mmCIF file of C-alpha atoms in Angstrom:
data_model
loop_
_atom_site.group_PDB
_atom_site.id
_atom_site.type_symbol
_atom_site.label_atom_id
_atom_site.label_comp_id
_atom_site.label_asym_id
_atom_site.label_seq_id
_atom_site.Cartn_x
_atom_site.Cartn_y
_atom_site.Cartn_z
ATOM 1 C CA MET A 1 -15.097 9.960 -17.708
ATOM 2 C CA SER A 2 -16.024 6.610 -16.084
ATOM 3 C CA PHE A 3 -14.783 5.243 -12.702
ATOM 4 C CA PRO A 4 -13.193 3.522 -10.752
ATOM 5 C CA LYS A 5 -9.926 4.273 -12.162
ATOM 6 C CA LEU A 6 -6.783 2.295 -11.850
ATOM 7 C CA LEU A 7 -3.480 4.306 -12.696
ATOM 8 C CA VAL A 8 0.081 2.881 -12.574
ATOM 9 C CA ILE A 9 3.224 5.179 -11.480
ATOM 10 C CA SER A 10 6.284 3.059 -12.104
ATOM 11 C CA ASN A 11 9.985 3.356 -11.799
ATOM 12 C CA ARG A 12 10.306 0.086 -13.852
ATOM 13 C CA ARG A 13 11.873 -0.272 -17.206
ATOM 14 C CA CYS A 14 9.516 0.572 -20.114
ATOM 15 C CA GLN A 15 9.109 -2.029 -22.834
ATOM 16 C CA ALA A 16 8.547 -0.248 -26.194
ATOM 17 C CA GLY A 17 5.325 -1.393 -28.074
ATOM 18 C CA CYS A 18 3.804 -3.371 -25.124
ATOM 19 C CA GLU A 19 0.308 -2.387 -24.164
ATOM 20 C CA ASP A 20 -0.381 -5.117 -21.540
ATOM 21 C CA GLN A 21 1.209 -5.918 -18.086
ATOM 22 C CA SER A 22 4.568 -6.565 -19.942
ATOM 23 C CA LEU A 23 4.831 -2.596 -20.612
ATOM 24 C CA PHE A 24 6.789 -2.373 -17.282
ATOM 25 C CA GLY A 25 9.665 -4.804 -16.837
ATOM 26 C CA SER A 26 11.566 -6.205 -14.014
ATOM 27 C CA ASP A 27 14.315 -3.730 -13.905
ATOM 28 C CA PHE A 28 14.581 0.044 -13.186
ATOM 29 C CA ASN A 29 13.894 2.570 -15.684
ATOM 30 C CA GLN A 30 16.401 3.011 -18.290
ATOM 31 C CA ALA A 31 17.096 6.515 -17.179
ATOM 32 C CA GLY A 32 17.525 5.605 -13.457
ATOM 33 C CA PRO A 33 15.751 4.116 -10.481
ATOM 34 C CA SER A 34 13.998 7.721 -9.590
ATOM 35 C CA GLU A 35 12.575 8.075 -13.242
ATOM 36 C CA LEU A 36 8.819 7.378 -13.596
ATOM 37 C CA ARG A 37 6.207 6.810 -16.206
ATOM 38 C CA VAL A 38 2.433 6.881 -15.883
ATOM 39 C CA ALA A 39 -0.283 4.740 -17.489
ATOM 40 C CA GLU A 40 -3.880 4.158 -17.163
ATOM 41 C CA ALA A 41 -4.746 0.523 -16.768
ATOM 42 C CA THR A 42 -8.119 -1.197 -17.895
ATOM 43 C CA PHE A 43 -9.200 -4.834 -17.493
ATOM 44 C CA ASP A 44 -11.005 -6.496 -20.543
ATOM 45 C CA GLN A 45 -13.241 -8.883 -18.532
ATOM 46 C CA GLY A 46 -14.286 -10.837 -21.753
ATOM 47 C CA LYS A 47 -10.700 -11.486 -22.891
ATOM 48 C CA ARG A 48 -9.429 -11.634 -19.497
ATOM 49 C CA LYS A 49 -6.317 -9.450 -20.075
ATOM 50 C CA TRP A 50 -5.061 -6.001 -19.090
ATOM 51 C CA HIS A 51 -4.641 -2.870 -21.404
ATOM 52 C CA LEU A 52 -2.074 -0.292 -20.239
ATOM 53 C CA ASN A 53 -2.255 3.187 -21.919
ATOM 54 C CA LEU A 54 1.232 4.965 -21.301
ATOM 55 C CA PHE A 55 1.201 8.627 -21.224
ATOM 56 C CA PRO A 56 4.016 10.192 -23.437
ATOM 57 C CA GLU A 57 7.100 11.085 -21.841
ATOM 58 C CA ASP A 58 7.532 15.001 -21.078
ATOM 59 C CA ARG A 59 10.808 16.093 -19.455
ATOM 60 C CA SER A 60 9.798 19.884 -19.885
ATOM 61 C CA ASP A 61 8.718 20.150 -16.296
ATOM 62 C CA PRO A 62 11.303 17.902 -14.421
ATOM 63 C CA ASP A 63 9.675 18.429 -10.916
ATOM 64 C CA ASN A 64 6.522 17.320 -12.084
ATOM 65 C CA VAL A 65 6.744 13.521 -13.011
ATOM 66 C CA CYS A 66 3.175 13.387 -13.903
ATOM 67 C CA HIS A 67 3.395 16.400 -16.261
ATOM 68 C CA ALA A 68 2.250 14.524 -19.474
ATOM 69 C CA SER A 69 -0.911 13.464 -17.715
ATOM 70 C CA VAL A 70 -1.865 16.859 -16.191
ATOM 71 C CA GLY A 71 -4.919 17.160 -18.467
ATOM 72 C CA PHE A 72 -5.864 13.828 -17.399
ATOM 73 C CA PHE A 73 -5.612 14.531 -13.796
ATOM 74 C CA ALA A 74 -7.565 17.794 -14.242
ATOM 75 C CA SER A 75 -10.461 15.784 -15.764
ATOM 76 C CA ILE A 76 -10.364 13.546 -12.559
ATOM 77 C CA THR A 77 -10.034 16.501 -10.124
ATOM 78 C CA GLN A 78 -13.089 18.154 -11.918
ATOM 79 C CA ALA A 79 -15.038 15.094 -11.410
ATOM 80 C CA VAL A 80 -14.214 14.782 -7.984
ATOM 81 C CA ILE A 81 -15.072 18.492 -7.108
ATOM 82 C CA GLY A 82 -18.330 18.025 -9.277
ATOM 83 C CA GLY A 83 -19.398 15.411 -6.915
ATOM 84 C CA ASP A 84 -19.216 12.184 -8.800
ATOM 85 C CA GLN A 85 -19.510 9.528 -5.988
ATOM 86 C CA GLN A 86 -17.439 6.936 -7.553
ATOM 87 C CA SER A 87 -14.539 9.449 -7.981
ATOM 88 C CA GLN A 88 -14.178 10.100 -4.142
ATOM 89 C CA ALA A 89 -12.225 7.290 -2.697
ATOM 90 C CA TRP A 90 -8.647 6.590 -3.696
ATOM 91 C CA ILE A 91 -5.977 4.395 -2.538
ATOM 92 C CA PHE A 92 -2.273 4.764 -3.325
ATOM 93 C CA PHE A 93 -0.975 1.140 -3.292
ATOM 94 C CA VAL A 94 2.707 -0.094 -2.807
ATOM 95 C CA PRO A 95 2.900 -3.796 -3.367
ATOM 96 C CA GLY A 96 5.435 -5.862 -1.908
ATOM 97 C CA TYR A 97 8.199 -8.483 -2.568
ATOM 98 C CA CYS A 98 8.110 -10.706 -5.708
ATOM 99 C CA SER A 99 5.242 -8.405 -7.139
ATOM 100 C CA PRO A 100 5.819 -8.282 -10.912
ATOM 101 C CA CYS A 101 3.485 -5.648 -12.483
ATOM 102 C CA LEU A 102 0.823 -8.078 -13.274
ATOM 103 C CA GLU A 103 0.440 -9.214 -9.546
ATOM 104 C CA GLY A 104 0.268 -5.575 -8.607
ATOM 105 C CA LEU A 105 -2.300 -5.039 -11.155
ATOM 106 C CA ASP A 106 -4.483 -8.014 -9.868
ATOM 107 C CA LYS A 107 -4.293 -6.844 -6.258
ATOM 108 C CA ALA A 108 -5.217 -3.334 -7.374
ATOM 109 C CA ARG A 109 -8.267 -4.741 -9.208
ATOM 110 C CA GLN A 110 -9.356 -6.511 -6.015
ATOM 111 C CA LEU A 111 -9.315 -3.256 -4.204
ATOM 112 C CA GLN A 112 -11.145 -1.756 -7.016
ATOM 113 C CA GLN A 113 -13.948 -4.589 -6.998
ATOM 114 C CA LYS A 114 -14.190 -5.498 -3.285
ATOM 115 C CA HIS A 115 -13.829 -2.245 -1.758
ATOM 116 C CA GLY A 116 -15.254 0.309 -4.378
ATOM 117 C CA VAL A 117 -12.008 2.605 -4.600
ATOM 118 C CA ASN A 118 -9.838 4.163 -7.308
ATOM 119 C CA VAL A 119 -6.173 3.034 -7.203
ATOM 120 C CA ILE A 120 -2.934 4.292 -8.057
ATOM 121 C CA LEU A 121 -0.597 1.594 -8.153
ATOM 122 C CA PHE A 122 3.168 2.300 -7.464
ATOM 123 C CA SER A 123 4.905 -0.565 -9.259
ATOM 124 C CA TRP A 124 8.655 -0.711 -8.170
ATOM 125 C CA PRO A 125 11.120 -3.520 -9.327
ATOM 126 C CA SER A 126 10.315 -5.954 -6.581
ATOM 127 C CA ASP A 127 10.680 -9.433 -8.501
ATOM 128 C CA PRO A 128 14.159 -10.497 -8.445
ATOM 129 C CA ARG A 129 15.736 -13.207 -10.396
ATOM 130 C CA GLU A 130 17.333 -16.490 -9.211
ATOM 131 C CA VAL A 131 14.738 -16.517 -6.142
ATOM 132 C CA VAL A 132 14.847 -20.458 -5.934
ATOM 133 C CA CYS A 133 18.798 -20.666 -6.430
ATOM 134 C CA ASP A 134 19.594 -18.015 -3.902
ATOM 135 C CA PRO A 135 16.562 -16.866 -1.650
ATOM 136 C CA GLU A 136 18.500 -14.815 0.769
ATOM 137 C CA GLY A 137 20.569 -13.020 -2.041
ATOM 138 C CA ALA A 138 17.361 -12.402 -4.017
ATOM 139 C CA TYR A 139 15.459 -11.061 -1.056
ATOM 140 C CA ARG A 140 18.657 -8.745 -0.097
ATOM 141 C CA ARG A 141 18.737 -7.387 -3.568
ATOM 142 C CA THR A 142 15.075 -6.731 -3.494
ATOM 143 C CA GLN A 143 15.409 -4.783 -0.241
ATOM 144 C CA GLU A 144 18.163 -2.666 -1.961
ATOM 145 C CA ALA A 145 15.541 -1.934 -4.878
ATOM 146 C CA ALA A 146 13.082 -0.931 -2.150
ATOM 147 C CA GLN A 147 15.707 1.433 -0.827
ATOM 148 C CA LEU A 148 16.476 2.861 -4.491
ATOM 149 C CA SER A 149 12.812 3.379 -4.980
ATOM 150 C CA ALA A 150 12.171 5.724 -2.107
ATOM 151 C CA VAL A 151 13.261 8.550 -4.008
ATOM 152 C CA ALA A 152 10.888 7.739 -6.928
ATOM 153 C CA LEU A 153 8.005 7.385 -4.484
ATOM 154 C CA ASP A 154 8.806 10.870 -3.020
ATOM 155 C CA ARG A 155 8.686 12.263 -6.630
ATOM 156 C CA ALA A 156 5.221 10.498 -7.269
ATOM 157 C CA LEU A 157 3.604 11.561 -4.018
ATOM 158 C CA SER A 158 4.928 15.239 -4.418
ATOM 159 C CA SER A 159 3.525 15.401 -8.070
ATOM 160 C CA LEU A 160 0.280 14.084 -7.244
ATOM 161 C CA ASN A 161 -0.066 16.405 -4.302
ATOM 162 C CA ARG A 162 0.624 19.285 -6.460
ATOM 163 C CA ILE A 163 -1.766 18.436 -9.401
ATOM 164 C CA PHE A 164 -4.396 16.190 -7.876
ATOM 165 C CA VAL A 165 -4.780 15.930 -4.129
ATOM 166 C CA GLY A 166 -3.949 19.522 -3.126
ATOM 167 C CA PRO A 167 -6.248 21.182 -5.633
ATOM 168 C CA ILE A 168 -9.215 18.871 -4.651
ATOM 169 C CA ARG A 169 -8.794 19.910 -0.935
ATOM 170 C CA GLN A 170 -7.825 23.595 -1.579
ATOM 171 C CA SER A 171 -11.170 23.830 -3.252
ATOM 172 C CA GLY A 172 -13.222 23.259 -0.029
ATOM 173 C CA GLN A 173 -15.967 21.539 -1.846
ATOM 174 C CA CYS A 174 -14.947 17.748 -1.367
ATOM 175 C CA LYS A 175 -16.077 16.560 2.050
ATOM 176 C CA ASP A 176 -16.263 13.040 0.865
ATOM 177 C CA PHE A 177 -12.927 12.803 -0.935
ATOM 178 C CA ARG A 178 -10.523 10.421 0.606
ATOM 179 C CA PHE A 179 -6.890 9.675 -0.380
ATOM 180 C CA SER A 180 -5.275 6.855 1.590
ATOM 181 C CA LEU A 181 -1.913 4.869 1.502
ATOM 182 C CA LEU A 182 -1.909 1.083 1.461
ATOM 183 C CA ALA A 183 1.676 -0.332 1.786
ATOM 184 C CA HIS A 184 1.838 -4.139 1.685
ATOM 185 C CA SER A 185 4.528 -6.450 2.896
ATOM 186 C CA LEU A 186 7.979 -5.149 1.556
ATOM 187 C CA GLY A 187 6.398 -2.284 0.071
ATOM 188 C CA ASN A 188 6.595 -0.850 3.705
ATOM 189 C CA PHE A 189 10.240 -0.806 3.281
ATOM 190 C CA VAL A 190 10.030 1.550 0.519
ATOM 191 C CA ILE A 191 8.004 3.693 2.946
ATOM 192 C CA GLN A 192 10.521 3.323 5.773
ATOM 193 C CA ASN A 193 13.261 4.417 3.610
ATOM 194 C CA LEU A 194 11.308 7.458 2.340
ATOM 195 C CA VAL A 195 10.581 8.457 6.044
ATOM 196 C CA GLU A 196 13.882 7.730 7.474
ATOM 197 C CA GLY A 197 15.833 9.349 4.671
ATOM 198 C CA SER A 198 15.796 12.791 6.330
ATOM 199 C CA PRO A 199 17.046 14.797 3.094
ATOM 200 C CA ILE A 200 14.062 13.266 1.124
ATOM 201 C CA TYR A 201 11.190 12.980 3.915
ATOM 202 C CA ARG A 202 8.708 16.053 4.391
ATOM 203 C CA SER A 203 5.543 15.993 6.231
ATOM 204 C CA ASP A 204 3.555 17.173 3.123
ATOM 205 C CA THR A 205 4.828 14.171 1.317
ATOM 206 C CA PHE A 206 1.999 12.051 3.197
ATOM 207 C CA PRO A 207 -1.295 13.829 2.277
ATOM 208 C CA PHE A 208 -3.300 10.662 3.387
ATOM 209 C CA ASP A 209 -6.512 10.119 5.297
ATOM 210 C CA ASN A 210 -5.586 6.663 6.393
ATOM 211 C CA ILE A 211 -2.134 5.161 6.339
ATOM 212 C CA ILE A 212 -2.230 1.421 6.284
ATOM 213 C CA LEU A 213 1.037 -0.420 6.886
ATOM 214 C CA HIS A 214 -0.245 -3.897 6.059
ATOM 215 C CA GLN A 215 1.559 -7.125 7.028
ATOM 216 C CA ALA A 216 4.696 -4.889 7.046
ATOM 217 C CA ASP A 217 7.959 -6.936 5.941
ATOM 218 C CA VAL A 218 10.185 -4.617 7.990
ATOM 219 C CA ASN A 219 12.147 -5.169 11.254
ATOM 220 C CA LEU A 220 9.998 -4.775 14.335
ATOM 221 C CA MET A 221 12.646 -3.453 16.375
ATOM 222 C CA GLY A 222 12.842 0.307 15.769
ATOM 223 C CA SER A 223 9.655 0.531 13.707
ATOM 224 C CA GLN A 224 7.764 2.793 16.091
ATOM 225 C CA GLU A 225 10.218 5.761 15.522
ATOM 226 C CA TRP A 226 9.514 5.973 11.799
ATOM 227 C CA ILE A 227 5.776 5.142 12.258
ATOM 228 C CA LYS A 228 5.563 8.214 14.566
ATOM 229 C CA LYS A 229 6.893 10.559 11.951
ATOM 230 C CA MET A 230 4.059 10.022 9.650
ATOM 231 C CA THR A 231 0.712 12.002 10.206
ATOM 232 C CA ALA A 232 -2.366 10.640 8.839
ATOM 233 C CA ARG A 233 -5.539 12.932 8.671
ATOM 234 C CA VAL A 234 -7.625 10.099 10.163
ATOM 235 C CA ARG A 235 -5.709 7.006 11.327
ATOM 236 C CA THR A 236 -2.565 5.070 10.849
ATOM 237 C CA TYR A 237 -3.364 1.389 10.951
ATOM 238 C CA VAL A 238 -0.819 -1.507 11.561
ATOM 239 C CA THR A 239 -2.058 -4.948 10.778
ATOM 240 C CA THR A 240 -0.443 -8.183 12.058
ATOM 241 C CA ASN A 241 -0.834 -11.833 11.836
ATOM 242 C CA GLN A 242 1.625 -13.944 14.064
ATOM 243 C CA THR A 243 1.030 -16.982 11.944
ATOM 244 C CA ASP A 244 1.675 -15.179 8.558
ATOM 245 C CA ALA A 245 3.465 -17.920 6.344
ATOM 246 C CA VAL A 246 5.136 -15.169 3.995
ATOM 247 C CA LEU A 247 6.462 -13.251 7.004
ATOM 248 C CA ARG A 248 7.529 -16.268 8.789
ATOM 249 C CA MET A 249 9.522 -17.567 5.751
ATOM 250 C CA ILE A 250 11.158 -14.031 5.492
ATOM 251 C CA SER A 251 11.961 -13.851 9.283
ATOM 252 C CA ASP A 252 13.545 -17.283 8.707
ATOM 253 C CA LEU A 253 15.898 -15.896 6.125
ATOM 254 C CA VAL A 254 16.809 -12.608 7.827
ATOM 255 C CA ASN A 255 16.334 -13.581 11.488
ATOM 256 C CA PRO A 256 14.534 -10.272 12.986
ATOM 257 C CA THR A 257 10.919 -10.467 13.755
ATOM 258 C CA ARG A 258 8.883 -8.620 11.114
ATOM 259 C CA LEU A 259 6.558 -5.804 12.104
ATOM 260 C CA GLY A 260 3.566 -7.707 10.558
ATOM 261 C CA GLN A 261 4.192 -10.498 13.053
ATOM 262 C CA ALA A 262 3.888 -8.365 16.149
ATOM 263 C CA THR A 263 1.334 -9.494 18.811
ATOM 264 C CA ASN A 264 1.610 -6.338 21.080
ATOM 265 C CA GLY A 265 3.312 -2.943 21.558
ATOM 266 C CA ILE A 266 2.360 -1.175 18.301
ATOM 267 C CA GLY A 267 -0.497 1.125 19.130
ATOM 268 C CA LEU A 268 1.324 4.247 19.927
ATOM 269 C CA ASN A 269 -1.395 6.742 20.552
ATOM 270 C CA GLU A 270 -5.045 7.472 19.481
ATOM 271 C CA LYS A 271 -4.238 7.787 15.825
ATOM 272 C CA ILE A 272 -1.941 4.838 15.428
ATOM 273 C CA ILE A 273 -3.998 1.833 15.873
ATOM 274 C CA HIS A 274 -2.566 -1.940 16.023
ATOM 275 C CA VAL A 275 -5.072 -4.471 14.534
ATOM 276 C CA ASP A 276 -3.992 -8.239 15.271
ATOM 277 C CA PHE A 277 -5.738 -10.540 13.146
ATOM 278 C CA THR A 278 -3.822 -13.744 14.604
ATOM 279 C CA GLY A 279 -6.184 -16.662 15.321
ATOM 280 C CA ALA A 280 -9.428 -14.893 13.978
ATOM 281 C CA ARG A 281 -11.875 -16.976 11.965
ATOM 282 C CA ASN A 282 -10.342 -18.149 8.515
ATOM 283 C CA VAL A 283 -7.271 -16.094 9.015
ATOM 284 C CA ASN A 284 -4.826 -19.207 9.329
ATOM 285 C CA ASN A 285 -1.566 -18.139 7.696
ATOM 286 C CA GLU A 286 -2.894 -15.431 5.408
ATOM 287 C CA HIS A 287 -0.629 -12.531 4.179
ATOM 288 C CA TRP A 288 -3.001 -10.605 1.983
ATOM 289 C CA PHE A 289 -6.429 -9.446 3.720
ATOM 290 C CA PHE A 290 -7.895 -7.161 1.102
ATOM 291 C CA GLY A 291 -8.749 -9.638 -1.398
ATOM 292 C CA ASP A 292 -11.427 -12.169 -1.840
ATOM 293 C CA VAL A 293 -9.650 -14.911 0.385
ATOM 294 C CA ILE A 294 -10.741 -14.410 3.979
ATOM 295 C CA GLU A 295 -14.243 -15.439 4.654
ATOM 296 C CA ASN A 296 -14.651 -13.198 7.845
ATOM 297 C CA ASN A 297 -17.404 -10.382 7.971
ATOM 298 C CA ILE A 298 -15.516 -8.442 10.659
ATOM 299 C CA ILE A 299 -12.063 -8.248 8.703
ATOM 300 C CA ASN A 300 -13.870 -7.632 5.341
ATOM 301 C CA THR A 301 -15.996 -4.809 6.896
ATOM 302 C CA PHE A 302 -12.736 -3.316 8.763
ATOM 303 C CA CYS A 303 -10.697 -3.513 5.513
ATOM 304 C CA SER A 304 -13.511 -1.878 3.212
ATOM 305 C CA ARG A 305 -13.718 1.159 5.739
ATOM 306 C CA ILE A 306 -10.045 1.851 5.968
ATOM 307 C CA ALA A 307 -9.705 1.431 2.264
ATOM 308 C CA ASN A 308 -12.160 4.128 1.955
ATOM 309 C CA GLY A 309 -10.460 6.495 4.337
ATOM 310 C CA GLN A 310 -12.902 5.853 7.219
ATOM 311 C CA ILE A 311 -12.500 4.987 10.890
ATOM 312 C CA GLY A 312 -12.418 1.193 10.971
ATOM 313 C CA GLU A 313 -11.774 -0.087 14.493
ATOM 314 C CA TYR A 314 -15.401 0.412 15.634
ATOM 315 C CA CYS A 315 -16.235 -2.963 14.114
ATOM 316 C CA LEU A 316 -13.380 -4.714 16.163
ATOM 317 C CA TYR A 317 -12.593 -5.611 19.846
ATOM 318 C CA ALA A 318 -10.432 -3.360 21.979
ATOM 319 C CA ASP A 319 -7.773 -4.540 24.217
ATOM 320 C CA GLU A 320 -8.535 -2.844 27.520
ATOM 321 C CA LYS A 321 -5.129 -3.708 28.789
ATOM 322 C CA GLU A 322 -3.335 -2.210 25.833
ATOM 323 C CA PRO A 323 -4.865 0.871 24.339
ATOM 324 C CA GLY A 324 -4.800 1.082 20.701
ATOM 325 C CA ARG A 325 -4.727 -2.385 20.124
ATOM 326 C CA PHE A 326 -7.647 -4.436 18.521
ATOM 327 C CA GLN A 327 -8.498 -7.850 17.504
ATOM 328 C CA ALA A 328 -11.400 -9.376 14.946
ATOM 329 C CA PHE A 329 -12.512 -11.453 17.882
ATOM 330 C CA PRO A 330 -13.070 -10.891 21.827
ATOM 331 C CA ILE A 331 -9.787 -10.242 23.681
ATOM 332 C CA GLU A 332 -8.608 -13.051 25.929
ATOM 333 C CA HIS A 333 -5.476 -12.582 27.762
ATOM 334 C CA PHE A 334 -3.265 -15.693 28.663
ATOM 335 C CA PRO A 335 0.032 -16.255 30.430
ATOM 336 C CA ARG A 336 2.823 -15.344 28.012
ATOM 337 C CA ASP A 337 3.697 -19.190 27.424
ATOM 338 C CA TYR A 338 0.269 -20.137 26.821
ATOM 339 C CA PRO A 339 -0.192 -21.092 23.096
ATOM 340 C CA ARG A 340 -2.856 -19.056 21.204
#
C-alpha cells in the first residue's frame, strides 16, 4: 500500500458513473444531509486530473458510515502499526465557503505535498448557487448547509474513531501516529455546530492531536465558549489575520467580526494557542496559509509542524503581555489607535 493517501468522506450528492471530482455534486446526498459516502482520490500528474474510486454503499451497518471501506482502513491500520513512516501523520480537513469538491481536493493535495501528511477530506456542500446575484443570501444558505452537515461530521468522526484511530492508539505500538483536525474558514462553523449541538457532541468525537481552527469564519463573540469544550491531545491552535480579505468581505455581509480577524483575547490556556499572522512578512490579505502562496519560512515551519501533530509555537514570538498569543515576528505593543 502506497502513501501518502487522500480519502474523501462526503455528504454531497453522488453523481452516478463519474470517476473524477464531479463524482460529488453541489447538493446534499440523495438520502439526506447526514448520509455519507467514502472514496479514495488519486491525482494523475501527467494528465493533470483527479480520479476518485467510490467505495460501494453498504447499509448493513448503519452506525458505521465507513463500513464498505473497513477492509481498506484495516490495511492502513496495519501499515501504521507496522511502522510505515509515510503512514503516520494524518489530517482531517474541513474546507470552507464556496469550496466545490475540486477546490477541497486541490487544497488537500497541497497539504500532502507541502507538509507530507495523509489527508481525509470532509467535503460538505459549501458551494451555493447565485453567489453574484445574491451574495448575502448565498452565504446564509451555506451557513444553513454547515449547520445541517454537523450530524454528518459527527457520524464520520465516530466511525473513523471505531475502525481507524481507536485501534491504532489501542495497539500501544504507534508513538509516531498523529491525527489532527484542520478546519478552514466556514468549515469552522460546521465544527461549532457539532460542538454546540449538545445532543450530538461527545468528547470522544475529537480524537485529535492538534485542533487547528484556521482563519475561522465564525462570530468572534462567544467563540471562546465552544472552543473550550474541545480537548486536543497536544494543542488547539487558532490562527488569525486582521487584514484577511475573504473574512473582511464576509464581515461586511454579516456585520460581526469573524474569529479569524481577531487581534487578541483568544489564548485561553496553555493548550489553546492564538497565532496572529497580521503584518508578518508577505502575509498581506492572505486567507489560506497551508499552501504554496506564503513566502515566509517561519509561518511555513509553523504550519508544517502543527499539520504533523507537533507543537508549533516554538518557532514563533510569544506575547509577554498576553499569555497564549504568538506572532511570526517580534511582538511590539502600540497604543490602541496606532495603525499596525
